[in-house]
Coordinates of C-alpha atoms in Angstrom, one line a residue:
X235 CA 107.9 75.6 124.0
X236 CA 104.4 76.0 122.7
X237 CA 103.0 79.4 121.5
X238 CA 100.5 79.5 124.4
X239 CA 103.5 79.0 126.8
X240 CA 105.5 81.6 125.1
X241 CA 102.6 84.1 125.3
X242 CA 102.0 83.2 129.0
X243 CA 105.7 83.9 129.7
X244 CA 105.5 87.2 127.9
X245 CA 102.5 88.4 129.9
X246 CA 104.0 87.1 133.2
X247 CA 107.1 89.3 132.5
X248 CA 104.8 92.3 131.9
X249 CA 103.0 91.8 135.1
X250 CA 106.2 91.2 137.1
X251 CA 107.5 94.5 135.6
X252 CA 104.5 96.5 136.6
X253 CA 106.9 98.8 138.5
X254 CA 107.9 100.5 135.3
X255 CA 108.0 104.0 133.3
X256 CA 107.5 107.7 133.1
X257 CA 108.0 111.2 134.3
X258 CA 104.7 113.3 134.7
X259 CA 105.9 116.1 132.5
X260 CA 107.2 113.9 129.7
X261 CA 104.0 111.9 129.9
X262 CA 101.8 115.0 129.1
X263 CA 104.1 116.2 126.4
X264 CA 104.5 112.8 124.6
X265 CA 100.7 112.4 124.6
X266 CA 100.4 115.8 123.0
X267 CA 103.1 114.9 120.4
X268 CA 101.3 111.6 119.7
X269 CA 98.0 113.4 119.1
X270 CA 99.8 115.8 116.7
X271 CA 101.6 113.0 114.9
X272 CA 98.3 111.0 114.3
X273 CA 96.7 114.1 112.7
X274 CA 99.8 114.7 110.5
X275 CA 100.1 111.1 109.3
X276 CA 96.5 110.4 108.2
X277 CA 97.4 110.8 104.6
X278 CA 101.1 111.7 104.5
X279 CA 104.5 110.5 105.8
X280 CA 106.2 112.0 108.9
X281 CA 109.1 110.5 110.7
X282 CA 107.9 110.1 114.3
X283 CA 111.3 109.8 115.8
X284 CA 112.4 113.0 114.2
X285 CA 109.2 114.8 115.0
X286 CA 109.2 113.7 118.7
X287 CA 113.0 114.6 118.9
X288 CA 112.3 118.2 117.7
X289 CA 109.2 118.8 119.8
X290 CA 110.7 117.4 123.0
X291 CA 113.7 119.8 122.4
X292 CA 111.3 122.6 122.4
X293 CA 109.5 121.2 125.4
X294 CA 112.8 121.1 127.3
X295 CA 113.9 124.5 125.9
X296 CA 110.6 126.4 125.1
X297 CA 110.4 129.2 122.6
X298 CA 110.0 132.7 124.1
X299 CA 107.0 134.2 122.3
X300 CA 108.3 137.7 122.7
X301 CA 111.5 136.9 120.8
X302 CA 110.2 134.2 118.5
X303 CA 110.6 134.5 114.7
X304 CA 108.4 133.0 112.0
X305 CA 111.1 130.3 111.5
X306 CA 110.9 129.4 115.2
X307 CA 107.2 128.9 115.3
X308 CA 107.0 127.1 112.0
X309 CA 109.2 124.4 113.5
X310 CA 106.3 123.4 115.7
X311 CA 104.5 122.1 112.5
X312 CA 101.0 122.1 113.9
X313 CA 100.6 125.9 113.5
X314 CA 99.2 127.3 110.3
X315 CA 100.8 130.2 108.5
X316 CA 98.0 132.4 109.6
X317 CA 98.3 131.5 113.2
X318 CA 102.1 132.1 113.1
X319 CA 101.4 135.5 111.6
X320 CA 98.8 136.3 114.1
X321 CA 101.1 135.5 117.0
X322 CA 103.9 137.7 115.6
X323 CA 101.5 140.5 114.9
X324 CA 100.1 140.4 118.4
X325 CA 103.6 140.4 120.0
X326 CA 104.8 143.3 117.7
X327 CA 101.8 145.4 118.9
X328 CA 102.0 144.7 122.6
X329 CA 104.6 142.1 124.0
X330 CA 103.2 139.4 126.1
X331 CA 103.3 139.3 129.9
X332 CA 102.2 135.7 130.2
X333 CA 101.3 132.7 128.1
X334 CA 97.6 133.2 129.1
X335 CA 97.4 136.0 126.6
X336 CA 97.3 133.5 123.8
X337 CA 93.5 133.3 124.5
X338 CA 93.3 136.9 123.1
X339 CA 94.5 135.7 119.7
X340 CA 91.3 134.9 117.8
X341 CA 93.0 132.7 115.3
X342 CA 93.9 130.2 118.1
X343 CA 91.3 127.7 119.3
X344 CA 91.4 126.1 122.7
X345 CA 93.0 122.9 121.4
X346 CA 95.7 124.9 119.5
X347 CA 96.5 126.8 122.7
X348 CA 96.7 123.5 124.6
X349 CA 99.3 122.2 122.2
X350 CA 101.2 125.5 121.9
X351 CA 101.6 126.0 125.6
X352 CA 103.7 122.8 125.9
X353 CA 106.4 124.4 123.8
X354 CA 106.4 128.1 124.5
X355 CA 106.9 130.6 127.4
X356 CA 107.2 134.3 128.1
X357 CA 110.4 135.4 129.6
X358 CA 111.1 139.0 128.7
X359 CA 109.3 142.1 127.2
X360 CA 112.3 143.0 125.1
X361 CA 114.1 141.4 122.2
X362 CA 117.7 140.7 123.3
X363 CA 120.6 140.1 121.0
X364 CA 122.1 136.6 120.9
X365 CA 124.4 135.8 123.8
X366 CA 127.9 134.6 123.2
X367 CA 128.6 130.9 123.7
X368 CA 131.1 129.9 126.4
X369 CA 132.3 126.3 126.4
X370 CA 132.3 126.1 130.2
X371 CA 128.7 127.3 130.4
X372 CA 127.5 125.2 127.5
X373 CA 128.8 121.9 129.0
X374 CA 127.8 122.8 132.5
X375 CA 124.2 123.7 131.8
X376 CA 123.5 121.6 128.7
X377 CA 121.4 118.5 128.9
X378 CA 122.7 115.0 128.2
X379 CA 120.4 112.2 127.3
X380 CA 121.2 108.5 127.0
X381 CA 118.8 106.0 125.7
X382 CA 119.1 102.2 125.3
X383 CA 116.4 100.2 123.5
X384 CA 115.9 96.5 123.1
X385 CA 113.1 94.9 121.1
X386 CA 112.2 91.3 120.7
X387 CA 110.0 91.1 117.7
X388 CA 107.7 88.3 116.5
X389 CA 108.5 86.0 119.5
X390 CA 106.7 83.0 118.1
X391 CA 109.1 82.9 115.0
X392 CA 112.5 82.0 116.4
X393 CA 113.8 80.8 113.1
X394 CA 115.2 84.3 112.5
X395 CA 117.0 86.5 115.0
X396 CA 114.3 88.7 116.5
X397 CA 116.4 91.2 118.4
X398 CA 116.5 94.9 117.6
X399 CA 119.0 97.0 119.6
X400 CA 119.6 100.8 119.8
X401 CA 121.8 103.1 121.6
X402 CA 121.3 106.8 121.4
X403 CA 123.0 109.8 123.0
X404 CA 121.8 113.4 122.7
X405 CA 123.2 116.8 124.0
X406 CA 121.2 120.0 123.9
X407 CA 122.1 123.5 125.3
X408 CA 119.1 125.8 124.8
X409 CA 118.5 124.6 121.3
X410 CA 121.7 126.5 120.3
X411 CA 124.2 123.6 120.7
X412 CA 123.0 120.1 119.8
X413 CA 124.8 117.0 118.9
X414 CA 124.1 113.3 119.1
X415 CA 125.3 109.8 118.3
X416 CA 123.3 106.8 117.5
X417 CA 123.8 103.2 116.6
X418 CA 121.3 100.4 116.0
X419 CA 121.2 96.7 115.0
X420 CA 118.3 95.5 112.9
X421 CA 116.7 92.1 113.5
X422 CA 118.6 89.3 111.8
X423 CA 121.6 91.5 111.0
X424 CA 125.2 90.5 112.0
X425 CA 126.1 92.3 115.3
X426 CA 129.2 93.5 113.5
X427 CA 127.0 95.2 110.8
X428 CA 125.6 98.1 112.8
X429 CA 124.0 101.2 111.4
X430 CA 125.4 104.3 113.0
X431 CA 125.4 108.0 112.6
X432 CA 125.6 111.3 114.3
X433 CA 125.1 115.0 114.0
X434 CA 126.3 118.5 115.3
X435 CA 124.1 121.6 115.0
X436 CA 125.0 125.1 116.2
X437 CA 122.4 127.9 116.0
X438 CA 122.3 131.7 116.3
X439 CA 126.0 132.5 116.2
X440 CA 125.9 136.0 114.9
X441 CA 125.3 136.1 111.2
X442 CA 125.7 132.2 111.3
X443 CA 122.1 131.2 111.7
X444 CA 122.7 127.5 111.5
X445 CA 125.8 125.2 111.1
X446 CA 125.1 121.5 110.8
X447 CA 127.3 118.5 110.2
X448 CA 126.7 114.7 110.0
X449 CA 123.2 113.5 109.4
X450 CA 120.9 116.4 108.5
X451 CA 118.0 117.4 106.4
X452 CA 117.2 120.3 104.2
X453 CA 113.9 121.9 102.9
X454 CA 113.5 125.1 100.9
X455 CA 110.3 126.5 99.3
X456 CA 107.8 123.8 98.8
X457 CA 110.4 121.1 98.4
X458 CA 110.5 120.6 94.6
X459 CA 114.3 120.9 94.6
X460 CA 115.2 119.5 98.0
X461 CA 112.8 118.4 100.8
X462 CA 112.9 116.7 104.2
X463 CA 113.0 112.9 104.0
X464 CA 109.4 112.3 105.0
X465 CA 106.7 114.2 103.1
X466 CA 103.7 116.1 104.1
X467 CA 100.8 115.6 101.7
X468 CA 97.1 115.8 102.3
X469 CA 96.6 116.4 106.0
X470 CA 93.8 116.2 108.5
X471 CA 94.7 120.0 108.9
X472 CA 93.4 120.5 105.3
X473 CA 94.5 124.1 104.8
X474 CA 98.1 123.5 105.9
X475 CA 99.2 122.0 102.6
X476 CA 102.4 123.3 101.2
X477 CA 103.8 124.0 104.7
X478 CA 107.0 122.6 106.1
X479 CA 109.9 123.9 108.2
X480 CA 112.5 125.5 105.9
X481 CA 116.2 125.5 106.3
X482 CA 118.9 123.1 107.4
X483 CA 118.5 121.1 110.6
X484 CA 119.9 117.9 112.2
X485 CA 118.4 114.5 111.4
X486 CA 118.5 112.2 114.4
X487 CA 117.7 108.9 112.7
X488 CA 120.0 106.4 111.1
X489 CA 117.5 104.9 108.7
X490 CA 119.5 105.9 105.6
X491 CA 117.2 108.8 104.8
X492 CA 118.3 112.4 104.7
X493 CA 121.6 114.0 103.8
X494 CA 125.1 113.2 105.2
X495 CA 127.7 115.9 105.1
X496 CA 127.7 119.6 106.2
X497 CA 125.9 122.8 105.6
X498 CA 125.4 126.4 106.9
X499 CA 122.9 129.2 106.7
X500 CA 124.0 132.8 107.1
X501 CA 121.6 135.7 107.9
X502 CA 122.1 139.3 106.7
X503 CA 119.6 141.9 107.8
X504 CA 120.2 145.3 106.2
X505 CA 117.8 147.7 107.9
X506 CA 115.2 149.3 105.6
X507 CA 112.9 150.9 108.1
X508 CA 113.0 151.9 111.8
X509 CA 111.3 148.9 113.3
X510 CA 112.0 145.1 113.0
X511 CA 109.0 144.6 110.6
X512 CA 110.8 146.7 108.0
X513 CA 114.0 144.7 107.9
X514 CA 115.2 142.9 104.8
X515 CA 116.4 139.5 105.9
X516 CA 118.7 137.6 103.5
X517 CA 119.2 133.9 104.3
X518 CA 122.0 132.2 102.4
X519 CA 122.5 128.5 102.6
X520 CA 125.1 126.2 101.2
X521 CA 125.4 122.5 101.9
X522 CA 127.2 119.3 100.7
X523 CA 126.1 115.7 101.0
X524 CA 127.6 112.2 100.2
X525 CA 125.0 109.4 100.3
X526 CA 124.6 105.9 99.0
X527 CA 121.2 105.3 97.3
X528 CA 122.1 101.7 97.0
X529 CA 125.0 99.3 97.6
X530 CA 126.7 100.0 94.3
X531 CA 126.0 103.7 93.8
X532 CA 127.3 106.9 95.5
X533 CA 125.9 110.4 95.1
X534 CA 127.6 113.7 95.7
X535 CA 125.2 116.6 96.2
X536 CA 126.1 120.3 96.3
X537 CA 123.3 122.7 96.9
X538 CA 122.7 126.4 97.7
X539 CA 119.8 128.6 98.5
X540 CA 119.2 132.2 99.0
X541 CA 115.9 133.7 100.5
X542 CA 114.9 137.3 100.5
X543 CA 112.3 138.2 103.2
X544 CA 110.9 141.7 103.5
X545 CA 107.8 142.2 105.6
X546 CA 105.1 139.9 104.1
X547 CA 107.1 138.8 101.0
X548 CA 109.6 135.9 100.7
X549 CA 111.4 135.0 97.5
X550 CA 113.9 132.1 97.2
X551 CA 116.2 130.6 94.7
X552 CA 117.6 127.0 95.1
X553 CA 120.1 125.1 93.0
X554 CA 121.2 121.5 93.4
X555 CA 124.0 119.6 91.6
X556 CA 124.0 115.8 91.8
X557 CA 127.0 113.7 90.7
X558 CA 126.7 109.9 90.8
X559 CA 129.5 107.4 90.9
X560 CA 128.0 105.5 88.0
X561 CA 125.1 106.0 85.6
X562 CA 121.6 105.7 87.1
X563 CA 119.6 102.9 85.4
X564 CA 116.3 101.2 86.0
X565 CA 114.6 98.0 84.9
X566 CA 114.2 98.5 81.2
X567 CA 111.0 96.5 80.7
X568 CA 108.9 98.6 83.2
X569 CA 106.6 101.2 81.6
X570 CA 106.2 103.4 84.6
X571 CA 109.9 104.4 84.9
X572 CA 110.6 105.4 81.3
X573 CA 110.8 109.1 82.2
X574 CA 112.8 108.7 85.4
X575 CA 116.3 110.4 85.5
X576 CA 119.0 108.4 83.9
X577 CA 122.6 109.5 83.7
X578 CA 125.5 110.4 86.0
X579 CA 125.0 114.2 86.4
X580 CA 121.9 116.2 87.1
X581 CA 121.2 119.9 87.8
X582 CA 117.9 121.1 89.5
X583 CA 116.9 124.7 89.7
X584 CA 113.9 126.2 91.6
X585 CA 112.3 129.5 92.4
X586 CA 109.8 129.8 95.3
X587 CA 107.8 132.6 96.7
X588 CA 105.2 133.5 99.4
X589 CA 103.2 136.7 100.0
X590 CA 100.8 137.2 102.9
X591 CA 98.5 140.1 103.2
X592 CA 96.2 139.6 106.2
X593 CA 93.2 137.8 104.8
X594 CA 95.0 135.9 102.1
X595 CA 98.4 134.6 101.1
X596 CA 99.8 133.2 97.8
X597 CA 102.7 130.7 97.6
X598 CA 104.3 128.6 95.0
X599 CA 107.4 127.1 93.5
X600 CA 108.6 126.4 89.9
X601 CA 111.5 124.0 89.3
X602 CA 113.3 122.4 86.3
X603 CA 115.5 119.3 86.4
X604 CA 118.0 118.0 83.9
X605 CA 116.8 114.7 82.4
X606 CA 116.7 113.1 79.0
X607 CA 114.8 116.4 78.4
X608 CA 114.6 119.2 80.8
X609 CA 111.4 118.7 82.8
X610 CA 109.2 121.3 84.6
X611 CA 107.5 121.0 88.0
X612 CA 105.3 123.6 89.5
X613 CA 103.0 124.2 92.5
X614 CA 100.9 127.3 92.9
X615 CA 98.4 127.9 95.7
X616 CA 96.6 130.5 97.8
X617 CA 94.8 130.6 101.2
X618 CA 91.9 132.8 101.9
X619 CA 90.4 133.9 105.2
X620 CA 87.1 135.6 104.3
X621 CA 86.0 135.7 107.9
X622 CA 87.5 134.8 111.2
X623 CA 87.7 131.0 111.8
X624 CA 87.1 130.2 108.1
X625 CA 89.9 129.4 105.8
X626 CA 90.0 128.2 102.2
X627 CA 92.9 126.8 100.2
X628 CA 93.4 126.1 96.5
X629 CA 96.5 124.3 95.2
X630 CA 97.4 123.5 91.6
X631 CA 100.3 121.2 90.7
X632 CA 101.8 120.2 87.4
X633 CA 104.8 117.8 87.0
X634 CA 105.7 117.1 83.4
X635 CA 106.5 113.6 82.3
X636 CA 110.2 114.3 82.0
X637 CA 110.4 116.1 85.4
X638 CA 112.1 113.8 88.0
X639 CA 114.2 114.7 91.0
X640 CA 114.8 112.1 93.7
X641 CA 115.8 114.5 96.4
X642 CA 112.7 116.7 96.0
X643 CA 109.1 116.1 96.8
X644 CA 106.1 118.2 96.6
X645 CA 102.3 117.8 97.0
X646 CA 101.6 114.7 95.0
X647 CA 99.3 111.6 94.9
X648 CA 102.2 109.2 94.1
X649 CA 105.5 108.7 95.9
X650 CA 107.5 110.6 93.2
X651 CA 106.9 114.0 91.6
X652 CA 106.7 112.9 88.0
X653 CA 104.0 113.1 85.4
X654 CA 101.0 114.4 87.4
X655 CA 98.4 117.1 87.0
X656 CA 96.1 118.0 89.8
X657 CA 93.9 120.4 91.7
X658 CA 93.3 120.5 95.5
X659 CA 90.6 122.5 97.3
X660 CA 90.1 122.5 101.0
X661 CA 88.2 124.4 103.7
X662 CA 88.5 124.6 107.5
X663 CA 85.6 126.1 109.5
X664 CA 85.9 126.9 113.2
X665 CA 83.4 129.6 113.7
X666 CA 81.0 127.4 115.7
X667 CA 82.2 127.2 119.3
X668 CA 83.7 123.7 120.2
X669 CA 83.3 122.5 116.6
X670 CA 85.7 122.2 113.7
X671 CA 84.7 121.2 110.2
X672 CA 87.3 120.2 107.6
X673 CA 86.8 119.2 104.1
X674 CA 89.1 118.7 101.1
X675 CA 88.7 117.4 97.5
X676 CA 91.6 116.5 95.2
X677 CA 91.4 115.5 91.5
X678 CA 94.5 114.3 89.6
X679 CA 95.5 112.8 86.2
X680 CA 98.5 110.8 85.0
X681 CA 99.3 110.9 81.3
X682 CA 101.5 107.8 81.4
X683 CA 101.5 104.4 83.3
X684 CA 102.5 104.6 86.9
X685 CA 103.5 102.0 89.3
X686 CA 100.4 99.7 89.9
X687 CA 98.6 101.5 87.1
X688 CA 99.5 99.8 83.8
X689 CA 97.1 101.8 81.6
X690 CA 97.2 105.5 80.6
X691 CA 95.9 108.1 80.8
X692 CA 94.3 107.6 84.2
X693 CA 92.2 109.8 86.5
X694 CA 91.5 109.7 90.2
X695 CA 90.1 111.7 93.1
X696 CA 90.4 111.9 96.9
X697 CA 87.9 113.5 99.1
X698 CA 87.7 113.9 102.9
X699 CA 85.3 115.2 105.5
X700 CA 86.3 115.6 109.1
X701 CA 84.0 116.8 111.9
X702 CA 85.4 117.3 115.5
X703 CA 83.8 118.4 118.7
X704 CA 86.0 119.5 121.7
X705 CA 84.5 120.3 125.1
X706 CA 86.6 120.5 128.2
X707 CA 87.7 116.9 129.1
X708 CA 86.1 115.1 126.2
X709 CA 86.1 115.3 122.4
X710 CA 84.8 113.2 119.5
X711 CA 85.7 113.0 115.8
X712 CA 84.1 111.6 112.7
X713 CA 86.1 111.2 109.5
X714 CA 84.8 110.1 106.1
X715 CA 87.0 109.5 103.1
X716 CA 86.4 108.5 99.5
X717 CA 89.2 107.7 97.0
X718 CA 89.5 106.3 93.5
X719 CA 92.7 105.4 91.8
X720 CA 93.5 102.8 89.1
X721 CA 89.8 102.2 88.6
X722 CA 89.5 101.0 92.3
X723 CA 87.4 103.0 94.8
X724 CA 88.0 103.0 98.6
X725 CA 85.5 104.3 101.0
X726 CA 86.3 104.5 104.7
X727 CA 84.9 105.9 107.9
X728 CA 86.5 106.4 111.4
X729 CA 84.8 107.5 114.6
X730 CA 86.8 108.4 117.7
X731 CA 85.8 109.4 121.2
X732 CA 88.2 110.6 123.8
X733 CA 87.6 111.3 127.5
X734 CA 90.3 112.6 130.0
X735 CA 89.9 113.4 133.7
X736 CA 91.7 112.9 137.0
X737 CA 94.5 110.8 135.5
X738 CA 92.2 108.7 133.4
X739 CA 92.2 108.8 129.6
X740 CA 89.8 106.7 127.5
X741 CA 89.6 106.4 123.8
X742 CA 87.2 104.4 121.6
X743 CA 87.7 104.1 117.9
X744 CA 85.6 102.4 115.2
X745 CA 86.9 101.9 111.6
X746 CA 85.2 100.5 108.5
X747 CA 86.0 100.5 104.8
X748 CA 84.7 99.3 101.5
X749 CA 86.8 98.6 98.4
X750 CA 85.2 98.2 94.9
X751 CA 87.0 97.5 91.6
X752 CA 86.0 98.0 88.0
X753 CA 84.4 94.6 88.0
X754 CA 82.1 95.5 90.8
X755 CA 83.8 93.2 93.2
X756 CA 83.3 94.5 96.8
X757 CA 85.2 93.7 99.9
X758 CA 85.1 95.3 103.3
X759 CA 86.9 95.6 106.6
X760 CA 86.0 96.6 110.1
X761 CA 87.8 97.3 113.4
X762 CA 86.9 98.5 117.0
X763 CA 89.3 99.3 119.7
X764 CA 89.3 100.6 123.2
X765 CA 92.2 102.3 125.0
X766 CA 92.3 102.6 128.8
X767 CA 95.1 104.7 130.3
X768 CA 95.7 105.8 134.0
X769 CA 98.3 107.9 135.6
X770 CA 98.9 107.1 139.3
X771 CA 99.8 109.5 142.0
X772 CA 103.3 108.1 141.7
X773 CA 105.0 108.7 138.4
X774 CA 103.6 105.5 136.9
X775 CA 101.4 105.4 133.8
X776 CA 99.6 102.3 132.4
X777 CA 97.9 102.0 129.1
X778 CA 96.0 99.0 127.7
X779 CA 94.4 98.4 124.3
X780 CA 92.1 95.8 123.1
X781 CA 91.2 95.7 119.4
X782 CA 89.0 93.3 117.4
X783 CA 89.0 93.3 113.6
X784 CA 87.5 91.5 110.7
X785 CA 89.3 92.6 107.4
X786 CA 88.4 90.6 104.3
X787 CA 91.2 91.4 101.9
X788 CA 94.6 93.0 102.0
X789 CA 93.1 96.1 100.1
X790 CA 90.8 96.5 103.1
X791 CA 93.7 96.6 105.7
X792 CA 93.2 99.2 108.5
X793 CA 96.1 101.1 110.0
X794 CA 95.7 102.1 113.6
X795 CA 98.1 104.3 115.5
X796 CA 99.7 102.8 118.6
X797 CA 101.6 104.5 121.5
X798 CA 105.1 103.0 122.0
X799 CA 108.3 103.6 123.9
X800 CA 109.9 107.0 123.6
X801 CA 111.0 107.9 120.1
X802 CA 109.1 105.0 118.6
X803 CA 105.7 104.6 117.2
X804 CA 103.8 101.9 115.2
X805 CA 100.8 101.8 113.0
X806 CA 100.4 98.1 112.2
X807 CA 98.1 97.0 109.4
X808 CA 95.3 94.7 110.7
X809 CA 94.2 92.0 108.3
X810 CA 92.2 88.9 108.6
X811 CA 90.0 88.0 111.6
X812 CA 91.2 88.3 115.2
X813 CA 92.3 90.7 117.8
X814 CA 95.3 92.8 119.0
X815 CA 96.3 93.7 122.5
X816 CA 99.1 95.7 124.0
X817 CA 100.2 97.2 127.3
X818 CA 102.4 100.2 127.8
X819 CA 104.1 100.8 131.2
X820 CA 105.9 104.1 131.9
X821 CA 107.6 104.7 135.2
X822 CA 110.1 107.4 136.6
X823 CA 112.5 105.2 138.6
X824 CA 114.7 108.1 139.7
X825 CA 114.5 111.8 138.9
X826 CA 116.9 111.3 136.0
X827 CA 116.1 107.7 135.0
X828 CA 112.9 106.4 133.3
X829 CA 111.9 103.1 131.9
X830 CA 109.5 102.4 129.1
X831 CA 108.0 99.0 128.3
X832 CA 105.5 97.9 125.6
X833 CA 104.2 94.4 125.0
X834 CA 101.8 93.5 122.2
X835 CA 100.2 90.4 120.9
X836 CA 98.2 89.9 117.7
X837 CA 95.9 86.8 117.5
X838 CA 94.6 85.9 114.0
X839 CA 91.9 83.3 113.6
X840 CA 91.6 81.0 110.7
X841 CA 89.6 82.6 107.9
X842 CA 85.9 81.9 107.6
X843 CA 84.2 82.7 104.4
X844 CA 80.7 82.2 105.5
X845 CA 80.5 84.0 108.9
X846 CA 81.4 87.6 109.8
X847 CA 83.4 86.3 112.8
X848 CA 85.0 82.8 113.0
X849 CA 84.2 81.1 116.2
X850 CA 85.8 77.8 115.4
X851 CA 88.2 76.1 117.8
X852 CA 91.0 75.8 115.2
X853 CA 94.5 76.8 116.4
X854 CA 94.9 80.6 115.9
X855 CA 98.2 82.2 114.9
X856 CA 99.9 84.6 117.2
X857 CA 102.6 87.3 116.9
X858 CA 104.1 89.0 119.9
X859 CA 106.6 91.8 120.5
X860 CA 108.3 93.4 123.5
X861 CA 109.9 96.9 123.4
X862 CA 112.1 98.0 126.2
X863 CA 113.7 101.4 126.6
X864 CA 115.8 103.0 129.3
X865 CA 116.3 106.8 129.4
X866 CA 118.8 108.6 131.5
X867 CA 119.0 112.4 131.7
X868 CA 122.3 113.8 133.1

């Protein structure tokens, strides 16, 4: 069968399946989550499946603002420290009667409130103690969810097996009892070699704040000792650096990341004053993990953390012990890994702190790790709020050449917290109605060779400017970024326009970049895309994208975020000359049954070195994918 015939067959199947996918309420929530994810991942890594899993749980079981803690609100990720403090302070002074009172909190902008309202509610004016759990009630009122997903990837290349399959089951009772099982089969893998995993998490059981087993993740302080698997670095939310949900929680993916074992967090609250603001909270966590970093190496991890929280002050101590089944080694001829950890046993210790006082807060963490020599890693920062709707942040980081910890991650330009010295400055201005201005600048230095940088010492910088205008049903955004690393400069620009009304949602995006190396060689890339989305009166949503790109070199590649089936996302790199097209269909078949379908095709034209766009009639190359997911809620 020819490539043209295959593509025709793919699109015929799509058209024939036009009676497919989505519940109205889930549609709105997933679009909000997609917007949040796109902002979080501009310059950092975030696991979309995990993020969507967490936020959908809060959408199904919203947080009561009158009983919420700082830990609860931090799980939403898109709220800053100051916004969390402002909400708690407002509720402490006068408990809320309805969610509309969020408009009275000056630290929240309309778009913040729009995101927040999807995950919170107001139920009671009084803080009630935790209710006991009864097995009959848990399984009667808990929510079951079963997902089956089937992808056929790169349809034109049938030399290899293109099928990806996944089966996922989740149970949730008011976010207090959660468990899940998941299995998946990667393309080309033997059907007997499945990846599988599961988790159980119990919350709010008296002094037991959290109990988790199976696949889970841990984050304490700024993450220099142990951090969540995907890391938040420099963000479009420029003053939110150094923020991540702390504690132990389930990890719903089976990608090999995260921890595998069990852990618990206990909460002791000896009363110091008469009101809840004067309580000393002591969180004590202990956890164990057994993982396989590679096929021949096993790692046992035992960790503990104790956090003291009193009013505006938090101080935490974290210790980690790693024991490997064999000595850790690296390729001896490489220069960049000479200071990486080698051996069979490693101890990591860390001290973190945070203090907030209205118009400013300071935070930091200092850690040391056993290596060939004991290394030191440190992050210290502060946020300032000189006036309402203006925030400033400064963050200094230092990781000595001998500091190396594979389970930890902090604010860093590289993928490993090792041998780096840098200073980050950022500001976020929202004092002009409907407008938001965000700017950051980061300078860094490596004293030894790094991966991809064979010379030393080396310097670099990263700067971003973001302007956003939001007015009722439409908004636009302009982002400019300049980076230099390894004597190579990258300069990029992105413009977005969104419009949403009466079921229609339109988005236009233009991207362009220029790369220049030390020899003054310059290459460029450009892309323009248009999204058209419509939600019918029936629970059916269609989204179509057309994208055209001309990208000269791999260094100019342009990543564009794409909507996908539930719990999936993609940001493919466009390279060469051509276009990309995809169609999403979302349909609520029954009140408890939804179908999701995505079909995408990339057409790449033969390269023309003389014209900006090649219009020759040579045979183009194509690559097509189909993603199908069925979701049942019981």
